[in-house]
C-alpha cells in the first residue's frame, strides 16, 4: 500500500473505512457538495483523487463548491439509516474539529459529477477543473498503468529504450507533416516526426538489436474519435527476427497492458489474412466481437436474369431478427450504401411465406432457395445484398455490417486480432503509381517477388501486419527491406526517382551500405489501447490535454498567430486567407 500521508494530511478522503473509526485524521481536498442539515450543521463532501468522504461541519462556515480545504477531525460511523452503500466511504463520516480554507474558488464552470453531459469546448477550456472528475482521474490512472505495463513488458524482453529527435526531416507515413521553420536557415523547415520509423531502422544498423520507445508522433490529418494530431505509440524494432518474433513481442506487451487494467492477460491472439478479413468482414480491421459476416453469393447468380445481380461479385449479410426494420430505415440504408459507392442495396425480409422483397419477382425459385440456404436465413431475418465489383461489395457490406451490428466499445470483451499478409500496394494513384499500403520500407512477401517483377503489382503481398482490437486499428508493422538495391527498386516502382529517393532518404540508403541486419518492427497507439481498456469511445477521454475535433486547444487558444518580429526572424510572410 502506498503511503499517501504528507506534512499536510494523514490520509486520503476516499480511503477511509469503518476500520478507521475513532482515528483522528487530517484531510485535504476540494468541496464536492454541500447540504444544509438543520440550522447549525452542514454536510460537506470533500474530494481528492481517491474519492469523497462526508464531513460534518459547523453550518456557519463559508465553504463553497471547489474551495480547497484542510480539515482535521475524528472518523466516526454514520448512523445506520444514513449510511450510503454506493459510496466506498459511505459507512463513515468525519466529525470535523477544525477547517482551514487553503483556497477560495469561483463557482465551477460546469458541474463536476460524471452524470452531467457538458459541452466539450467548455470542458477543454477548463480542463484543470474537468480533470477533477472521477472519470478522468480514473482514465489517467488507467493510462499510467498501461504505459508502465507496456514499458515493463518490453524491458523484460530485452528492449532498450532509445529517444529519437522531434525536429527531423520528413518520415513517410502517408500523412501530412507538421513543420517548424528554421531561424538559422530561413526558408528551411524541420518536420515533426510522423513516427520514429527511419531512426529506429538506423538504430538497427547501429547494432541496437531491440529498440523501443513510447514515442510522440504528429500527423496533420483530420481528427476523429480515434485520432488526434499528436498521439503516443509504443514503437519497437528488432534485428535478426521474423514476423512471428515481432508478433510475439507485441502480443506480450498488449497482454501485460490488458492484465494491468483488467487483472487478466490475453491468450494467444488469433491471426487472419488480409484477404480473409476482406472477404468475411469487408474490412482490414474486422470487429470480430459479432457475426453478421459477409457471405459469398456470386455463384448462386451466375446465370441470373436479374440485371442488378449480373455482377462480378454478389455478397450478402444476414441480420438476425431484422425483418421488422422499417421501410424508412431500409430506404435510408440504401441511400447510405450509395454514398459508400454501391449502385444500390437489395433487401429481403424472410417471412413464413418466403422472401418479401421488391426484387423477389425477378429471381427464380432456385435462386431464392440457394440464397436463403447459403445465408442460413431464418424466418424473421433481414437479408441485405450488394452486387458490384468485388472491392466495392466488400467495402460497402463491411460498413453496413458495422452500422447494423457493432456493439458499444465497452461490450463484448477484448477481441484482439492480428491481420497478416497485407498487399504491398493498396491501389494506384492518379498518375498510375502504386500507393504503398504500409510505408515504402516494407518487405514484399518472398514468394511474391516474381509477381512484383512481372509487374502484377496489386497481387503482391507484403510482410506487413496490423493489430486490431474490437474493430479499431491499434497498430501496424512490417518486416523491412534491409538491402539498398531492393529498397531502390521499391522506390522506383513507387515512382520515387533515384534523385528524389536520395534527397529524401539518402541517409537511410547510405546506412544500408554499411552492413544492415535483417529487421522488423511494429508500433501501436497507446491512446487507442488505453481508451478501449478504459471503456471510452473517444481517445480524448484518456488524454490529459487533447485538441478538439477541429484541432484547436481551447485551454491555451493554440494555434495562435505570431508577431511580425518573430515572422521576420524566421523569414516568413503570412498571406491573407484564401477565400
Ligand atoms: N512506423 C509505423 C507506424 O507508425 C509502424 C511500423 O512500421 O513500425 O505506423
XYZ file of C-alpha atoms and ligand atoms in Angstrom:
588
model
C 0.000 0.000 0.000
C 1.312 3.412 -0.926
C 1.643 5.809 1.987
C -0.164 8.979 0.934
C 0.402 10.876 4.150
C 2.322 14.149 3.888
C 3.140 17.038 6.144
C -0.346 18.401 5.359
C -2.521 15.303 5.600
C -2.667 11.926 7.281
C -4.989 10.145 4.837
C -6.776 10.452 1.542
C -10.522 11.115 1.584
C -11.569 8.076 -0.416
C -9.520 5.605 1.614
C -11.387 5.862 4.934
C -13.426 2.840 6.081
C -15.162 1.515 9.184
C -11.793 0.207 10.383
C -10.677 3.827 10.747
C -13.490 4.741 13.156
C -12.084 6.539 16.175
C -8.948 7.795 14.410
C -8.061 11.480 14.311
C -7.281 12.379 10.725
C -6.268 15.392 8.696
C -7.506 15.527 5.094
C -7.041 17.928 2.179
C -9.264 18.317 -0.848
C -11.962 20.181 -2.732
C -15.547 20.803 -1.628
C -17.560 18.498 -3.836
C -21.055 19.180 -2.471
C -22.639 20.852 0.490
C -26.017 20.066 2.058
C -27.522 22.004 4.966
C -28.522 19.871 7.925
C -30.755 21.682 10.349
C -29.913 25.177 11.469
C -26.341 24.800 12.626
C -24.838 21.895 10.780
C -23.899 21.150 7.201
C -22.638 18.066 5.373
C -19.740 18.685 3.042
C -18.372 16.034 0.700
C -14.624 16.521 0.496
C -12.973 15.205 -2.664
C -9.443 14.291 -3.654
C -8.049 11.934 -6.270
C -9.091 8.892 -4.257
C -12.767 9.800 -3.889
C -15.015 11.674 -1.439
C -15.809 11.476 2.249
C -18.556 13.212 4.182
C -17.635 15.914 6.707
C -19.976 17.229 9.327
C -19.166 20.931 9.727
C -20.433 23.992 11.503
C -23.165 25.414 9.248
C -21.952 28.955 9.767
C -18.711 28.379 7.893
C -18.397 29.775 4.392
C -17.402 26.623 2.480
C -18.461 26.684 -1.135
C -18.075 24.340 -4.074
C -14.459 23.750 -5.087
C -12.951 25.622 -2.144
C -9.740 23.857 -1.157
C -9.758 22.776 2.485
C -7.612 21.198 5.097
C -9.739 19.562 7.786
C -8.962 17.753 10.997
C -11.425 15.616 12.872
C -12.380 12.172 14.064
C -13.656 9.358 11.883
C -16.996 8.109 13.169
C -19.523 5.570 11.979
C -22.587 7.018 10.287
C -25.940 6.200 11.882
C -27.212 3.067 10.081
C -30.079 4.901 8.366
C -27.755 7.461 6.779
C -25.059 5.085 5.507
C -24.546 5.286 1.736
C -23.794 1.906 0.140
C -22.994 3.384 -3.252
C -20.000 5.227 -1.823
C -16.782 3.464 -0.780
C -16.586 5.689 2.303
C -20.369 5.600 2.786
C -20.277 3.953 6.223
C -18.236 6.730 7.847
C -18.089 10.492 8.232
C -15.665 12.985 9.751
C -16.714 14.877 12.809
C -14.667 17.948 11.981
C -12.998 19.918 14.697
C -11.055 22.301 12.529
C -11.407 23.555 8.957
C -8.822 25.706 7.184
C -9.666 27.204 3.804
C -6.487 26.811 1.725
C -8.007 28.417 -1.375
C -11.309 30.000 -2.208
C -12.817 29.225 -5.629
C -15.215 30.783 -8.056
C -18.227 28.607 -8.871
C -17.025 25.916 -11.304
C -17.933 26.498 -14.962
C -19.843 23.190 -15.044
C -20.939 20.504 -12.588
C -18.185 18.027 -11.818
C -20.236 14.883 -11.397
C -19.960 12.193 -14.072
C -23.669 12.263 -14.826
C -23.893 15.667 -16.462
C -23.099 15.985 -20.162
C -21.016 19.098 -20.626
C -20.107 20.817 -23.870
C -16.673 19.608 -24.887
C -15.178 23.012 -25.684
C -16.194 24.247 -22.239
C -14.652 21.151 -20.664
C -11.397 21.597 -22.551
C -11.213 25.322 -21.859
C -11.278 24.497 -18.150
C -9.543 21.150 -18.420
C -7.914 21.666 -14.993
C -11.412 21.596 -13.496
C -12.580 18.822 -15.805
C -9.649 16.656 -14.715
C -11.006 16.659 -11.157
C -13.906 14.472 -12.289
C -13.658 10.869 -11.089
C -13.943 9.538 -14.632
C -10.901 11.446 -15.828
C -8.918 10.702 -12.693
C -9.611 7.033 -13.307
C -8.724 7.268 -17.006
C -5.398 8.932 -16.262
C -4.607 6.181 -13.797
C -5.549 3.514 -16.324
C -3.322 5.239 -18.825
C -0.364 5.341 -16.461
C -0.845 1.665 -15.669
C -0.972 0.748 -19.360
C 2.184 2.739 -20.100
C 4.024 1.207 -17.202
C 2.959 -2.344 -18.090
C 3.993 -1.930 -21.709
C 7.332 -0.486 -20.678
C 7.862 -3.363 -18.253
C 6.987 -5.982 -20.859
C 9.358 -4.522 -23.435
C 12.179 -4.297 -20.930
C 11.596 -7.810 -19.732
C 12.088 -8.885 -23.345
C 15.417 -7.101 -23.544
C 14.335 -3.999 -25.457
C 16.356 -0.840 -24.885
C 14.551 2.485 -24.715
C 16.072 4.971 -27.138
C 14.837 8.537 -27.623
C 14.715 9.879 -31.150
C 14.556 13.566 -32.155
C 11.454 15.700 -32.660
C 12.956 18.090 -35.209
C 13.697 15.947 -38.219
C 13.316 15.645 -41.962
C 10.074 14.122 -43.255
C 9.172 10.491 -42.482
C 6.837 8.906 -44.969
C 3.815 7.557 -43.072
C 1.373 8.845 -45.642
C 0.019 11.786 -43.640
C 0.789 15.480 -43.891
C 3.769 16.719 -41.863
C 3.662 19.398 -39.218
C 6.589 21.652 -39.986
C 8.716 24.001 -37.920
C 10.507 26.895 -39.640
C 14.236 27.192 -39.104
C 15.555 30.527 -37.833
C 19.151 29.705 -38.720
C 18.243 28.773 -42.255
C 15.261 30.915 -43.245
C 13.162 29.141 -45.859
C 14.043 25.715 -44.496
C 11.820 23.642 -42.278
C 12.030 20.750 -39.902
C 9.251 18.187 -39.927
C 7.885 16.866 -36.660
C 8.041 13.057 -36.671
C 5.014 11.191 -38.013
C 6.813 8.263 -36.392
C 10.399 7.404 -35.422
C 10.420 4.961 -38.358
C 13.691 5.883 -40.027
C 15.550 6.440 -36.771
C 14.551 3.066 -35.416
C 15.754 1.396 -38.597
C 19.015 3.307 -38.241
C 19.233 2.000 -34.660
C 19.198 -1.497 -36.154
C 22.100 -0.614 -38.421
C 23.672 0.820 -35.281
C 23.558 -2.531 -33.555
C 20.756 -1.777 -31.036
C 19.084 -5.060 -31.813
C 15.956 -4.486 -29.703
C 14.755 -0.873 -29.627
C 11.595 0.538 -28.131
C 10.192 3.920 -27.270
C 6.890 5.277 -26.042
C 7.037 7.889 -28.735
C 5.071 11.020 -29.501
C 4.048 11.129 -33.152
C 2.486 14.004 -35.044
C 0.345 13.794 -38.155
C -1.592 16.630 -39.727
C -4.777 14.717 -40.517
C -8.458 15.396 -39.915
C -9.322 14.489 -36.346
C -11.823 11.812 -35.367
C -12.882 9.944 -32.259
C -9.811 7.746 -32.544
C -7.400 10.309 -33.928
C -5.538 13.358 -32.597
C -2.790 15.437 -34.245
C -0.336 14.142 -31.686
C -0.515 10.701 -30.196
C 1.643 8.271 -28.307
C 2.694 4.942 -29.672
C 4.690 2.031 -28.446
C 7.292 1.934 -31.167
C 9.542 -1.099 -31.479
C 12.095 -2.618 -33.825
C 14.282 -5.705 -33.600
C 17.050 -7.313 -35.631
C 17.536 -10.917 -36.730
C 13.841 -11.625 -36.318
C 10.904 -12.848 -38.359
C 7.313 -11.668 -38.404
C 6.462 -14.341 -35.811
C 9.032 -12.951 -33.400
C 7.607 -9.458 -33.653
C 4.044 -10.684 -33.198
C 5.142 -12.490 -30.081
C 6.943 -9.438 -28.582
C 3.969 -7.199 -29.186
C 1.387 -9.758 -28.041
C 3.282 -9.938 -24.786
C 3.180 -6.144 -24.374
C -0.558 -5.754 -25.034
C -1.317 -8.727 -22.837
C 0.617 -7.083 -19.990
C -1.370 -3.876 -20.565
C -4.689 -5.734 -20.507
C -3.672 -7.564 -17.362
C -2.651 -4.328 -15.643
C -6.159 -2.974 -16.164
C -8.464 -5.996 -16.071
C -6.409 -8.373 -13.962
C -6.436 -10.893 -16.772
C -3.845 -11.394 -19.505
C -4.681 -12.459 -23.038
C -4.446 -15.913 -24.504
C -2.899 -16.380 -27.941
C -4.093 -13.594 -30.262
C -5.701 -15.151 -33.363
C -4.431 -14.360 -36.877
C -6.307 -13.767 -40.085
C -5.007 -12.948 -43.541
C -5.914 -9.573 -45.028
C -7.666 -11.430 -47.852
C -9.843 -13.416 -45.466
C -10.620 -10.313 -43.399
C -11.823 -8.553 -46.529
C -13.937 -11.464 -47.753
C -15.558 -12.233 -44.407
C -15.780 -8.792 -42.806
C -15.268 -6.314 -45.649
C -12.555 -4.621 -43.642
C -8.858 -4.762 -42.889
C -9.720 -4.174 -39.240
C -12.527 -6.597 -38.589
C -14.574 -6.238 -35.443
C -14.860 -9.912 -34.554
C -16.993 -9.327 -31.475
C -20.083 -10.128 -33.520
C -21.133 -12.242 -36.510
C -23.157 -10.937 -39.473
C -20.297 -11.981 -41.732
C -20.268 -11.296 -45.468
C -21.474 -14.394 -47.314
C -20.392 -15.167 -50.890
C -23.382 -15.464 -53.242
C -21.759 -14.878 -56.620
C -22.164 -18.483 -57.713
C -25.879 -18.584 -56.929
C -26.419 -15.887 -59.552
C -24.036 -16.862 -62.350
C -26.911 -17.329 -64.824
C -29.339 -14.843 -63.339
C -31.774 -12.852 -65.476
C -31.860 -10.174 -62.808
C -29.764 -7.295 -64.155
C -28.666 -5.926 -60.783
C -27.113 -9.274 -59.888
C -25.204 -9.690 -63.172
C -22.035 -8.501 -61.497
C -18.593 -9.913 -60.873
C -19.396 -10.264 -57.185
C -22.542 -10.696 -55.117
C -22.396 -10.919 -51.342
C -24.901 -10.612 -48.564
C -25.266 -10.327 -44.835
C -27.967 -11.730 -42.595
C -29.356 -9.539 -39.840
C -30.860 -11.969 -37.334
C -34.372 -10.879 -36.366
C -34.030 -7.811 -38.598
C -37.255 -8.318 -40.567
C -39.020 -5.667 -38.523
C -36.657 -2.910 -39.668
C -38.927 -0.212 -41.094
C -39.239 0.676 -44.745
C -37.936 4.170 -43.993
C -34.822 2.826 -42.359
C -34.263 0.471 -45.325
C -34.540 3.447 -47.689
C -32.007 5.320 -45.554
C -29.648 2.356 -45.574
C -29.957 2.127 -49.355
C -29.015 5.792 -49.723
C -26.145 5.285 -47.299
C -24.843 2.355 -49.393
C -24.940 4.550 -52.483
C -22.882 7.171 -50.700
C -20.394 4.440 -49.819
C -20.077 3.613 -53.522
C -22.642 0.877 -54.265
C -25.219 1.143 -57.039
C -27.883 0.154 -54.568
C -28.888 -2.244 -51.835
C -31.201 -5.221 -52.185
C -33.163 -6.085 -49.054
C -35.275 -9.153 -48.333
C -37.358 -9.949 -45.316
C -37.616 -13.637 -44.508
C -41.282 -14.372 -43.764
C -43.398 -17.513 -43.318
C -44.463 -17.076 -46.944
C -40.953 -16.784 -48.328
C -38.871 -13.757 -49.245
C -40.568 -10.397 -49.060
C -38.605 -8.031 -51.282
C -39.191 -5.598 -54.147
C -36.875 -7.762 -56.270
C -38.303 -11.180 -55.333
C -40.252 -11.357 -58.601
C -37.052 -11.097 -60.661
C -35.449 -14.129 -59.045
C -36.077 -17.781 -59.855
C -37.175 -20.199 -57.149
C -33.791 -21.904 -57.365
C -32.002 -18.623 -56.882
C -34.149 -17.769 -53.895
C -33.596 -21.188 -52.365
C -29.832 -21.038 -52.909
C -29.682 -17.584 -51.418
C -31.699 -18.489 -48.335
C -29.679 -21.643 -47.792
C -26.262 -20.024 -48.207
C -27.167 -17.182 -45.863
C -28.732 -19.694 -43.428
C -31.802 -17.469 -43.394
C -34.482 -17.983 -40.787
C -37.957 -16.552 -40.551
C -37.738 -13.069 -39.046
C -34.320 -12.267 -40.536
C -33.387 -9.432 -42.837
C -31.055 -10.187 -45.751
C -29.033 -7.394 -47.347
C -27.270 -7.931 -50.669
C -24.877 -5.868 -52.736
C -23.679 -6.726 -56.249
C -20.777 -4.927 -57.899
C -17.093 -5.162 -58.455
C -15.574 -7.196 -55.559
C -13.772 -4.361 -53.756
C -16.910 -2.232 -53.700
C -19.094 -5.081 -52.450
C -16.723 -5.838 -49.590
C -16.286 -2.210 -48.666
C -19.994 -1.366 -48.625
C -21.173 -4.507 -46.864
C -18.341 -4.162 -44.353
C -19.575 -0.691 -43.400
C -23.210 -1.811 -43.399
C -22.341 -4.665 -41.059
C -20.784 -2.222 -38.597
C -23.684 0.186 -38.917
C -26.185 -2.526 -38.033
C -24.308 -4.739 -35.641
C -21.445 -3.011 -33.902
C -21.735 -3.102 -30.108
C -20.563 -0.179 -27.947
C -16.852 -0.297 -27.205
C -17.383 -1.457 -23.627
C -19.370 -4.541 -24.592
C -18.317 -7.979 -25.697
C -14.885 -8.160 -24.086
C -11.484 -7.584 -25.672
C -11.092 -9.140 -29.109
C -7.568 -8.722 -30.382
C -6.717 -9.935 -33.863
C -3.573 -9.991 -35.992
C -4.274 -9.215 -39.634
C -1.360 -10.501 -41.711
C -0.278 -10.665 -45.370
C -1.378 -7.187 -46.337
C -0.985 -6.343 -50.002
C 2.164 -4.325 -50.717
C 0.168 -1.709 -52.596
C -3.379 -0.627 -51.913
C -4.116 0.775 -55.360
C -2.821 3.211 -57.962
C -2.767 6.972 -57.666
C -3.906 9.378 -60.400
C -0.516 9.219 -62.085
C -0.759 5.419 -62.170
C 1.872 4.933 -59.472
C 1.131 2.305 -56.837
C 0.270 3.566 -53.355
C 2.121 1.666 -50.626
C -0.305 0.019 -48.200
C 2.184 0.459 -45.367
C 5.271 2.650 -45.734
C 7.839 2.191 -48.518
C 10.288 0.273 -46.310
C 8.075 -2.802 -46.179
C 9.472 -6.072 -47.462
C 7.431 -7.870 -50.108
C 6.448 -11.483 -49.407
C 9.367 -13.673 -50.525
C 7.003 -15.844 -52.583
C 5.648 -12.816 -54.428
C 8.941 -11.315 -55.604
C 8.423 -12.782 -59.061
C 4.927 -11.313 -59.260
C 6.477 -7.970 -58.406
C 8.999 -8.271 -61.214
C 6.221 -9.341 -63.611
C 4.501 -6.070 -62.785
C 1.288 -7.526 -61.280
C 1.724 -5.013 -58.507
C -1.674 -5.251 -56.860
C -1.247 -9.021 -56.364
C 1.962 -8.696 -54.384
C 1.623 -9.471 -50.693
C 3.875 -7.816 -48.158
C 5.280 -8.909 -44.849
C 3.134 -6.335 -43.118
C 0.727 -6.933 -40.261
C -1.771 -4.969 -38.216
C -3.065 -5.431 -34.720
C -6.803 -4.881 -34.373
C -8.827 -4.558 -31.180
C -12.623 -4.563 -31.269
C -12.574 -3.159 -34.800
C -10.041 -0.412 -34.064
C -6.703 -0.496 -35.826
C -4.337 -0.483 -32.904
C -1.123 -0.517 -34.868
C 0.922 -1.840 -37.711
C 4.347 -3.035 -38.584
C 6.355 -4.983 -41.076
C 9.480 -6.858 -41.918
C 11.677 -4.201 -43.516
C 13.722 -4.147 -46.619
C 17.311 -4.208 -45.420
C 19.055 -4.217 -48.780
C 19.753 -0.951 -50.542
C 19.171 -2.433 -54.009
C 15.727 -3.811 -53.105
C 14.817 -0.523 -51.419
C 15.817 1.450 -54.508
C 13.786 -0.928 -56.655
C 10.683 -0.315 -54.483
C 11.233 3.427 -54.634
C 11.394 3.249 -58.389
C 8.173 1.174 -58.558
C 6.540 3.805 -56.346
C 7.553 6.448 -58.861
C 10.133 7.936 -56.490
C 13.080 8.579 -58.792
C 16.620 7.876 -57.728
C 17.333 11.573 -57.217
C 14.248 12.119 -55.093
C 14.946 8.941 -53.113
C 18.465 10.109 -52.381
C 17.327 13.612 -51.494
C 14.682 12.300 -49.080
C 16.129 9.091 -47.709
C 19.729 9.170 -48.865
C 20.915 8.749 -45.302
C 18.936 5.520 -44.955
C 20.194 4.141 -48.254
C 23.706 5.176 -47.252
C 23.340 3.413 -43.926
C 22.319 0.224 -45.704
C 25.697 0.257 -47.454
C 27.443 -0.218 -44.143
C 26.001 -3.524 -43.004
C 22.260 -3.560 -42.257
C 20.876 -6.537 -40.330
C 17.542 -8.040 -41.358
C 14.995 -6.316 -39.130
C 11.303 -5.885 -38.459
C 9.124 -3.811 -36.187
C 5.811 -2.565 -35.069
C 4.025 0.368 -33.446
C 0.679 0.584 -31.699
C -1.310 3.517 -30.396
C -1.208 3.884 -26.626
C -4.187 6.258 -26.695
C -6.392 3.800 -28.552
C -5.371 0.865 -26.409
C -5.979 2.867 -23.235
C -9.349 4.150 -24.449
C -10.661 0.659 -25.077
C -9.267 -0.684 -21.819
C -10.851 2.265 -20.006
C -14.170 1.688 -21.812
C -14.095 5.011 -23.642
C -15.302 5.558 -27.221
C -13.185 8.667 -27.711
C -9.446 8.878 -27.170
C -9.844 12.471 -25.932
C -11.157 11.000 -22.672
C -7.823 9.314 -21.956
C -5.585 12.235 -22.957
C -4.932 14.890 -20.331
C -4.869 17.825 -22.743
C -6.386 16.870 -26.089
C -7.408 19.072 -29.006
C -10.995 19.471 -30.147
C -12.266 17.842 -33.324
C -11.221 20.969 -35.239
C -7.670 20.740 -33.913
C -7.901 23.692 -31.536
C -6.855 23.816 -27.915
C -9.486 25.900 -26.088
C -7.284 25.943 -22.975
C -4.248 27.743 -24.427
C -6.019 29.028 -27.576
C -3.437 27.283 -29.763
C -2.904 27.668 -32.636
C -2.274 31.425 -32.390
C -0.736 33.957 -34.795
C 2.840 35.063 -34.052
C 4.045 38.637 -34.161
C 5.796 40.269 -37.126
C 9.176 40.443 -35.435
C 9.107 36.695 -34.941
C 7.988 36.154 -38.531
C 10.820 38.384 -39.788
C 13.334 36.379 -37.819
C 12.078 33.234 -39.491
C 11.980 34.867 -42.907
C 8.242 34.249 -43.221
C 5.312 36.290 -44.556
C 1.719 35.288 -43.921
C -0.589 35.592 -46.932
C -4.206 36.663 -46.462
C -6.508 33.638 -46.112
C -7.612 32.095 -49.410
C -11.340 32.661 -49.953
N 6.098 3.437 -38.338
C 4.888 2.668 -38.447
C 3.699 3.498 -37.991
O 3.876 4.467 -37.278
C 4.909 1.423 -37.645
C 5.981 0.483 -38.086
O 6.008 0.095 -39.255
O 6.764 0.091 -37.231
O 2.585 3.189 -38.307
